[in-house]
Amino acid sequence: MRRSLVLGNWKQNTTKSTALELLTDLSKELNDNPTKTELGVIPPALVVQMAVEQCQNSAFEVGVQNVSSTNAGAFTGEVGADMVASMGAKYALVGHSERREYFKESADDLANKIVRCLEHDLLPVYCIGEQLEVRQSGDYLAFIKNQLEEVFSQLQPEQITNLVIAYEPVWAIGTGETASAEQAQEVHAMIRQLVHAKIGTDNITILYGGSCKPSNAKELFSQPDIDGGLIGGASLNAKDFVAIANSF
Ligand code: PGA
C-alpha cells in the first residue's frame, strides 16, 4: 500500500535512560506538532518494549533494525520475527547497507528475513542503495535493479506487494551529503517501474534515506515517487524528526 511514511533508525545508539528521554521528547513533540504522516521509531531491539509502551498514547509505531532469517530454534543471539511481533512492533528493516557491509548478509538471507517478517505480520522495509564507486561508475541503476531482482526472484507477487522499499545511497548515509531530489527521484521512478513490471501494480511505499534532515526533506518528499524517509542521525533529535515528518 502506498502512503506517506517516515521511519527513524536509531542504529546502535541510546541506553535505557537516553532511550526513555528520546521517546518522552518524541511524545511531547508530537503533542505540540501533530503529524498526519505515519511515523515509526526503529530503536535497538532491547528498547522495543519500552518504545511500544510509550507509543500506546502517542502517534508513532515501533520497529526493529534486523530479524533472524530463521524460525525459532538453536540460533544463539538471534531475535526472531515472531518475538518482535509479539512485543507489538510493526516494522523490520531488512538489508540495511551497514548490515550488508559489516555482517555480510546475502540475498538469500534477506529474502528469508522478508518471508519471516511477512509470516508474522511485520512490515519488512527492504533497504537498497549503491556505494560511491558504483555511483561514480555510472552503473548504479543496474546495481540497484540487481539488489531488487535478487530478492524478488525468491518472493511471490503478494509478498512483494507487502514490502516497503528504502533507497539509501551508501555515499549519503551519515555523511551529511544528501542525494539531490533529482538523483533520488531518478532511482525511485526506476524502482516503481520495476515493481510494476514484476507484479502489475506500483502501489507500494518507497522511502529515501541518507542524510535526510529538516532542511532538505520537503524537496525530497515533493518528488512524485518519493513517499517518505528512513532517517538515521536526525531521528535522534525529536524536534528534527517530527519536523521531517511534517515536511510533506
Ligand atoms: P542518516 O542514516 O540519515 O544518518 O544518513 C540513514 C540510514 O542509515 O538509515
mmCIF file of C-alpha atoms and ligand atoms in Angstrom:
data_model
loop_
_atom_site.group_PDB
_atom_site.id
_atom_site.type_symbol
_atom_site.label_atom_id
_atom_site.label_comp_id
_atom_site.label_asym_id
_atom_site.label_seq_id
_atom_site.Cartn_x
_atom_site.Cartn_y
_atom_site.Cartn_z
ATOM 1 C CA MET A 1 0.000 0.000 0.000
ATOM 2 C CA ARG A 2 1.349 3.429 -0.936
ATOM 3 C CA ARG A 3 1.326 6.052 1.819
ATOM 4 C CA SER A 4 3.454 8.760 3.470
ATOM 5 C CA LEU A 5 5.823 7.178 5.968
ATOM 6 C CA VAL A 6 8.796 8.380 7.999
ATOM 7 C CA LEU A 7 10.918 5.935 9.997
ATOM 8 C CA GLY A 8 13.718 6.777 12.428
ATOM 9 C CA ASN A 9 16.627 4.312 12.503
ATOM 10 C CA TRP A 10 18.426 4.817 15.825
ATOM 11 C CA LYS A 11 21.138 2.276 14.919
ATOM 12 C CA GLN A 12 23.346 1.253 17.882
ATOM 13 C CA ASN A 13 22.571 4.388 19.874
ATOM 14 C CA THR A 14 20.925 5.062 23.272
ATOM 15 C CA THR A 15 20.936 3.296 26.630
ATOM 16 C CA LYS A 16 17.897 2.639 28.813
ATOM 17 C CA SER A 17 17.873 6.179 30.192
ATOM 18 C CA THR A 18 18.673 8.065 26.981
ATOM 19 C CA ALA A 19 16.163 5.963 25.030
ATOM 20 C CA LEU A 20 13.448 6.853 27.537
ATOM 21 C CA GLU A 21 14.420 10.502 27.289
ATOM 22 C CA LEU A 22 14.226 10.441 23.487
ATOM 23 C CA LEU A 23 10.871 8.623 23.487
ATOM 24 C CA THR A 24 9.467 11.115 26.004
ATOM 25 C CA ASP A 25 10.750 14.045 23.917
ATOM 26 C CA LEU A 26 9.170 12.491 20.849
ATOM 27 C CA SER A 27 5.754 12.145 22.514
ATOM 28 C CA LYS A 28 5.920 15.780 23.686
ATOM 29 C CA GLU A 29 6.988 16.971 20.264
ATOM 30 C CA LEU A 30 4.173 15.061 18.557
ATOM 31 C CA ASN A 31 1.715 16.570 21.026
ATOM 32 C CA ASP A 32 2.892 20.077 20.154
ATOM 33 C CA ASN A 33 3.274 19.423 16.414
ATOM 34 C CA PRO A 34 0.923 16.606 15.448
ATOM 35 C CA THR A 35 1.645 14.913 12.152
ATOM 36 C CA LYS A 36 -0.623 13.222 9.628
ATOM 37 C CA THR A 37 2.307 11.138 8.419
ATOM 38 C CA GLU A 38 2.682 7.541 9.557
ATOM 39 C CA LEU A 39 5.697 7.657 11.867
ATOM 40 C CA GLY A 40 7.831 4.861 13.274
ATOM 41 C CA VAL A 41 10.883 4.595 15.522
ATOM 42 C CA ILE A 42 13.353 1.787 14.915
ATOM 43 C CA PRO A 43 15.389 1.616 18.148
ATOM 44 C CA PRO A 44 17.795 -1.114 19.275
ATOM 45 C CA ALA A 45 15.840 -4.338 19.914
ATOM 46 C CA LEU A 46 16.297 -4.043 23.703
ATOM 47 C CA VAL A 47 14.362 -0.782 23.654
ATOM 48 C CA VAL A 48 11.402 -2.120 21.669
ATOM 49 C CA GLN A 49 9.301 -2.975 24.712
ATOM 50 C CA MET A 50 9.836 0.463 26.235
ATOM 51 C CA ALA A 51 9.045 2.121 22.911
ATOM 52 C CA VAL A 52 5.866 0.087 22.454
ATOM 53 C CA GLU A 53 4.724 1.115 25.963
ATOM 54 C CA GLN A 54 5.480 4.766 25.210
ATOM 55 C CA CYS A 55 3.678 4.693 21.877
ATOM 56 C CA GLN A 56 0.387 3.489 23.432
ATOM 57 C CA ASN A 57 -0.503 7.141 23.981
ATOM 58 C CA SER A 58 1.417 8.669 21.142
ATOM 59 C CA ALA A 59 1.217 8.858 17.396
ATOM 60 C CA PHE A 60 4.091 6.576 16.447
ATOM 61 C CA GLU A 61 4.768 2.921 15.820
ATOM 62 C CA VAL A 62 7.828 0.805 16.538
ATOM 63 C CA GLY A 63 10.121 -1.436 14.509
ATOM 64 C CA VAL A 64 13.424 -3.295 14.676
ATOM 65 C CA GLN A 65 16.642 -2.931 12.732
ATOM 66 C CA ASN A 66 17.054 -6.615 11.917
ATOM 67 C CA VAL A 67 15.386 -10.007 12.375
ATOM 68 C CA SER A 68 16.637 -13.566 12.138
ATOM 69 C CA SER A 69 16.292 -15.319 8.792
ATOM 70 C CA THR A 70 15.145 -18.488 10.598
ATOM 71 C CA ASN A 71 12.223 -19.650 12.666
ATOM 72 C CA ALA A 72 12.676 -20.355 16.401
ATOM 73 C CA GLY A 73 15.467 -22.751 17.316
ATOM 74 C CA ALA A 74 19.072 -23.100 18.411
ATOM 75 C CA PHE A 75 20.401 -19.838 16.951
ATOM 76 C CA THR A 76 22.212 -18.148 19.822
ATOM 77 C CA GLY A 77 21.957 -14.388 19.803
ATOM 78 C CA GLU A 78 19.248 -14.119 17.171
ATOM 79 C CA VAL A 79 15.921 -12.291 17.507
ATOM 80 C CA GLY A 80 13.027 -13.823 15.573
ATOM 81 C CA ALA A 81 10.246 -12.036 13.700
ATOM 82 C CA ASP A 82 7.706 -13.863 15.904
ATOM 83 C CA MET A 83 9.345 -12.404 19.033
ATOM 84 C CA VAL A 84 9.371 -8.906 17.595
ATOM 85 C CA ALA A 85 5.737 -9.131 16.515
ATOM 86 C CA SER A 86 4.716 -10.472 19.936
ATOM 87 C CA MET A 87 6.175 -7.308 21.524
ATOM 88 C CA GLY A 88 3.808 -5.176 19.456
ATOM 89 C CA ALA A 89 6.285 -3.884 16.878
ATOM 90 C CA LYS A 90 5.153 -3.199 13.325
ATOM 91 C CA TYR A 91 8.217 -2.847 11.068
ATOM 92 C CA ALA A 92 11.566 -4.541 10.479
ATOM 93 C CA LEU A 93 14.448 -3.199 8.427
ATOM 94 C CA VAL A 94 15.915 -5.817 6.109
ATOM 95 C CA GLY A 95 19.289 -5.441 4.384
ATOM 96 C CA HIS A 96 20.356 -2.046 5.690
ATOM 97 C CA SER A 97 23.689 -1.238 3.995
ATOM 98 C CA GLU A 98 25.520 -1.399 7.340
ATOM 99 C CA ARG A 99 24.285 -4.965 7.831
ATOM 100 C CA ARG A 100 25.170 -5.902 4.257
ATOM 101 C CA GLU A 101 28.670 -4.482 4.710
ATOM 102 C CA TYR A 102 29.607 -5.429 8.290
ATOM 103 C CA PHE A 103 27.575 -8.616 8.713
ATOM 104 C CA LYS A 104 27.838 -9.885 5.131
ATOM 105 C CA GLU A 105 24.121 -10.542 4.728
ATOM 106 C CA SER A 106 23.448 -12.365 1.474
ATOM 107 C CA ALA A 107 20.465 -12.061 -0.868
ATOM 108 C CA ASP A 108 19.221 -15.474 0.334
ATOM 109 C CA ASP A 109 19.396 -14.300 3.978
ATOM 110 C CA LEU A 110 17.484 -11.159 3.070
ATOM 111 C CA ALA A 111 14.750 -12.976 1.140
ATOM 112 C CA ASN A 112 14.347 -15.350 4.116
ATOM 113 C CA LYS A 113 14.158 -12.418 6.534
ATOM 114 C CA ILE A 114 11.423 -10.842 4.406
ATOM 115 C CA VAL A 115 9.450 -14.089 4.423
ATOM 116 C CA ARG A 116 9.852 -14.450 8.233
ATOM 117 C CA CYS A 117 8.564 -10.888 8.693
ATOM 118 C CA LEU A 118 5.527 -11.434 6.484
ATOM 119 C CA GLU A 119 4.702 -14.705 8.245
ATOM 120 C CA HIS A 120 4.369 -12.739 11.472
ATOM 121 C CA ASP A 121 2.668 -9.596 10.130
ATOM 122 C CA LEU A 122 5.750 -7.430 10.427
ATOM 123 C CA LEU A 123 6.167 -4.939 7.612
ATOM 124 C CA PRO A 124 9.579 -5.526 6.005
ATOM 125 C CA VAL A 125 11.449 -2.418 4.886
ATOM 126 C CA TYR A 126 13.877 -3.692 2.260
ATOM 127 C CA CYS A 127 16.893 -1.373 2.037
ATOM 128 C CA ILE A 128 18.931 -0.969 -1.134
ATOM 129 C CA GLY A 129 21.475 1.502 -2.447
ATOM 130 C CA GLU A 130 24.790 1.818 -4.224
ATOM 131 C CA GLN A 131 28.262 2.637 -2.890
ATOM 132 C CA LEU A 132 30.130 5.728 -4.073
ATOM 133 C CA GLU A 133 32.271 3.809 -6.565
ATOM 134 C CA VAL A 134 29.155 2.329 -8.177
ATOM 135 C CA ARG A 135 27.554 5.778 -8.437
ATOM 136 C CA GLN A 136 30.724 7.175 -9.988
ATOM 137 C CA SER A 137 30.988 4.295 -12.459
ATOM 138 C CA GLY A 138 27.567 5.249 -13.833
ATOM 139 C CA ASP A 139 26.206 1.710 -13.336
ATOM 140 C CA TYR A 140 24.062 2.495 -10.301
ATOM 141 C CA LEU A 141 20.673 1.790 -11.891
ATOM 142 C CA ALA A 142 21.757 -1.716 -12.925
ATOM 143 C CA PHE A 143 23.239 -2.284 -9.451
ATOM 144 C CA ILE A 144 20.001 -1.294 -7.698
ATOM 145 C CA LYS A 145 17.928 -3.319 -10.139
ATOM 146 C CA ASN A 146 20.028 -6.327 -9.230
ATOM 147 C CA GLN A 147 19.513 -5.754 -5.477
ATOM 148 C CA LEU A 148 15.776 -5.813 -6.139
ATOM 149 C CA GLU A 149 15.810 -8.764 -8.519
ATOM 150 C CA GLU A 150 17.871 -10.988 -6.235
ATOM 151 C CA VAL A 151 15.161 -10.946 -3.575
ATOM 152 C CA PHE A 152 12.126 -10.504 -5.858
ATOM 153 C CA SER A 153 13.116 -13.698 -7.640
ATOM 154 C CA GLN A 154 12.597 -15.550 -4.331
ATOM 155 C CA LEU A 155 9.258 -13.944 -3.437
ATOM 156 C CA GLN A 156 5.665 -14.372 -4.568
ATOM 157 C CA PRO A 157 3.923 -11.325 -6.089
ATOM 158 C CA GLU A 158 1.699 -10.903 -2.998
ATOM 159 C CA GLN A 159 4.819 -10.846 -0.819
ATOM 160 C CA ILE A 160 6.352 -8.115 -2.980
ATOM 161 C CA THR A 161 3.125 -6.068 -2.697
ATOM 162 C CA ASN A 162 3.597 -6.048 1.074
ATOM 163 C CA LEU A 163 7.113 -4.607 1.049
ATOM 164 C CA VAL A 164 8.253 -1.100 1.817
ATOM 165 C CA ILE A 165 11.404 -0.286 -0.150
ATOM 166 C CA ALA A 166 14.014 2.182 1.148
ATOM 167 C CA TYR A 167 16.504 3.597 -1.345
ATOM 168 C CA GLU A 168 19.571 4.677 0.592
ATOM 169 C CA PRO A 169 22.645 5.585 -1.449
ATOM 170 C CA VAL A 170 25.530 4.413 0.751
ATOM 171 C CA TRP A 171 27.544 7.539 -0.063
ATOM 172 C CA ALA A 172 24.794 9.667 1.508
ATOM 173 C CA ILE A 173 24.375 7.686 4.749
ATOM 174 C CA GLY A 174 25.768 9.518 7.759
ATOM 175 C CA THR A 175 27.971 11.652 5.521
ATOM 176 C CA GLY A 176 25.950 14.849 5.501
ATOM 177 C CA GLU A 177 25.891 14.554 1.704
ATOM 178 C CA THR A 178 22.304 14.029 0.547
ATOM 179 C CA ALA A 179 21.334 12.802 -2.890
ATOM 180 C CA SER A 180 19.742 15.686 -4.774
ATOM 181 C CA ALA A 181 15.994 15.461 -5.219
ATOM 182 C CA GLU A 182 16.593 14.696 -8.929
ATOM 183 C CA GLN A 183 19.107 11.932 -8.179
ATOM 184 C CA ALA A 184 16.744 10.322 -5.673
ATOM 185 C CA GLN A 185 13.695 10.696 -7.922
ATOM 186 C CA GLU A 186 15.502 9.053 -10.859
ATOM 187 C CA VAL A 187 16.136 5.918 -8.784
ATOM 188 C CA HIS A 188 12.703 5.903 -7.144
ATOM 189 C CA ALA A 189 10.996 6.103 -10.544
ATOM 190 C CA MET A 190 13.087 3.169 -11.776
ATOM 191 C CA ILE A 191 12.202 1.135 -8.668
ATOM 192 C CA ARG A 192 8.498 1.856 -9.130
ATOM 193 C CA GLN A 193 8.625 0.844 -12.803
ATOM 194 C CA LEU A 194 10.451 -2.344 -11.947
ATOM 195 C CA VAL A 195 7.907 -3.269 -9.283
ATOM 196 C CA HIS A 196 5.106 -2.552 -11.758
ATOM 197 C CA ALA A 197 6.722 -4.748 -14.399
ATOM 198 C CA LYS A 198 7.121 -7.512 -11.837
ATOM 199 C CA ILE A 199 3.739 -7.572 -10.107
ATOM 200 C CA GLY A 200 1.436 -5.414 -12.218
ATOM 201 C CA THR A 201 0.996 -2.665 -9.624
ATOM 202 C CA ASP A 202 3.252 0.084 -8.354
ATOM 203 C CA ASN A 203 1.110 0.806 -5.330
ATOM 204 C CA ILE A 204 3.972 0.382 -2.856
ATOM 205 C CA THR A 205 5.757 2.765 -0.496
ATOM 206 C CA ILE A 206 9.294 3.808 -1.460
ATOM 207 C CA LEU A 207 11.359 5.761 1.087
ATOM 208 C CA TYR A 208 14.538 7.789 0.624
ATOM 209 C CA GLY A 209 17.335 7.582 3.197
ATOM 210 C CA GLY A 210 20.731 9.239 3.510
ATOM 211 C CA SER A 211 21.384 12.472 5.427
ATOM 212 C CA CYS A 212 17.726 13.453 5.222
ATOM 213 C CA LYS A 213 17.076 16.406 7.546
ATOM 214 C CA PRO A 214 14.510 19.169 8.106
ATOM 215 C CA SER A 215 16.305 21.441 5.608
ATOM 216 C CA ASN A 216 16.072 19.003 2.661
ATOM 217 C CA ALA A 217 13.078 16.782 3.477
ATOM 218 C CA LYS A 218 10.461 18.993 1.805
ATOM 219 C CA GLU A 219 12.221 18.991 -1.548
ATOM 220 C CA LEU A 220 12.834 15.246 -1.431
ATOM 221 C CA PHE A 221 9.274 14.391 -0.337
ATOM 222 C CA SER A 222 7.761 16.588 -3.061
ATOM 223 C CA GLN A 223 9.175 14.281 -5.752
ATOM 224 C CA PRO A 224 6.480 12.179 -7.438
ATOM 225 C CA ASP A 225 7.961 8.805 -6.484
ATOM 226 C CA ILE A 226 9.323 9.569 -3.000
ATOM 227 C CA ASP A 227 6.828 8.579 -0.297
ATOM 228 C CA GLY A 228 8.878 9.484 2.772
ATOM 229 C CA GLY A 229 12.147 8.821 4.540
ATOM 230 C CA LEU A 230 14.287 6.428 6.516
ATOM 231 C CA ILE A 231 16.075 8.797 8.863
ATOM 232 C CA GLY A 232 19.263 7.988 10.776
ATOM 233 C CA GLY A 233 21.117 10.775 12.578
ATOM 234 C CA ALA A 234 18.249 13.284 12.534
ATOM 235 C CA SER A 235 15.890 10.778 14.189
ATOM 236 C CA LEU A 236 17.953 11.050 17.401
ATOM 237 C CA ASN A 237 16.576 14.553 17.839
ATOM 238 C CA ALA A 238 12.799 14.593 18.438
ATOM 239 C CA LYS A 239 12.306 18.120 17.060
ATOM 240 C CA ASP A 240 14.178 17.376 13.833
ATOM 241 C CA PHE A 241 12.463 14.017 13.397
ATOM 242 C CA VAL A 242 8.954 15.462 13.776
ATOM 243 C CA ALA A 243 9.900 18.411 11.540
ATOM 244 C CA ILE A 244 10.869 15.882 8.848
ATOM 245 C CA ALA A 245 7.566 14.050 9.301
ATOM 246 C CA ASN A 246 5.787 17.368 8.813
ATOM 247 C CA SER A 247 7.648 18.133 5.580
ATOM 248 C CA PHE A 248 5.037 16.724 3.180
HETATM 249 P P1 PGA B 1 21.458 9.009 8.030
HETATM 250 O O1 PGA B 1 21.176 7.448 8.049
HETATM 251 O O2 PGA B 1 20.127 9.720 7.993
HETATM 252 O O3 PGA B 1 22.216 9.288 9.319
HETATM 253 O O4 PGA B 1 22.278 9.319 6.830
HETATM 254 C C1 PGA B 1 20.153 6.870 7.284
HETATM 255 C C2 PGA B 1 20.128 5.368 7.479
HETATM 256 O O5 PGA B 1 21.199 4.775 7.597
HETATM 257 O O6 PGA B 1 19.051 4.745 7.534
#
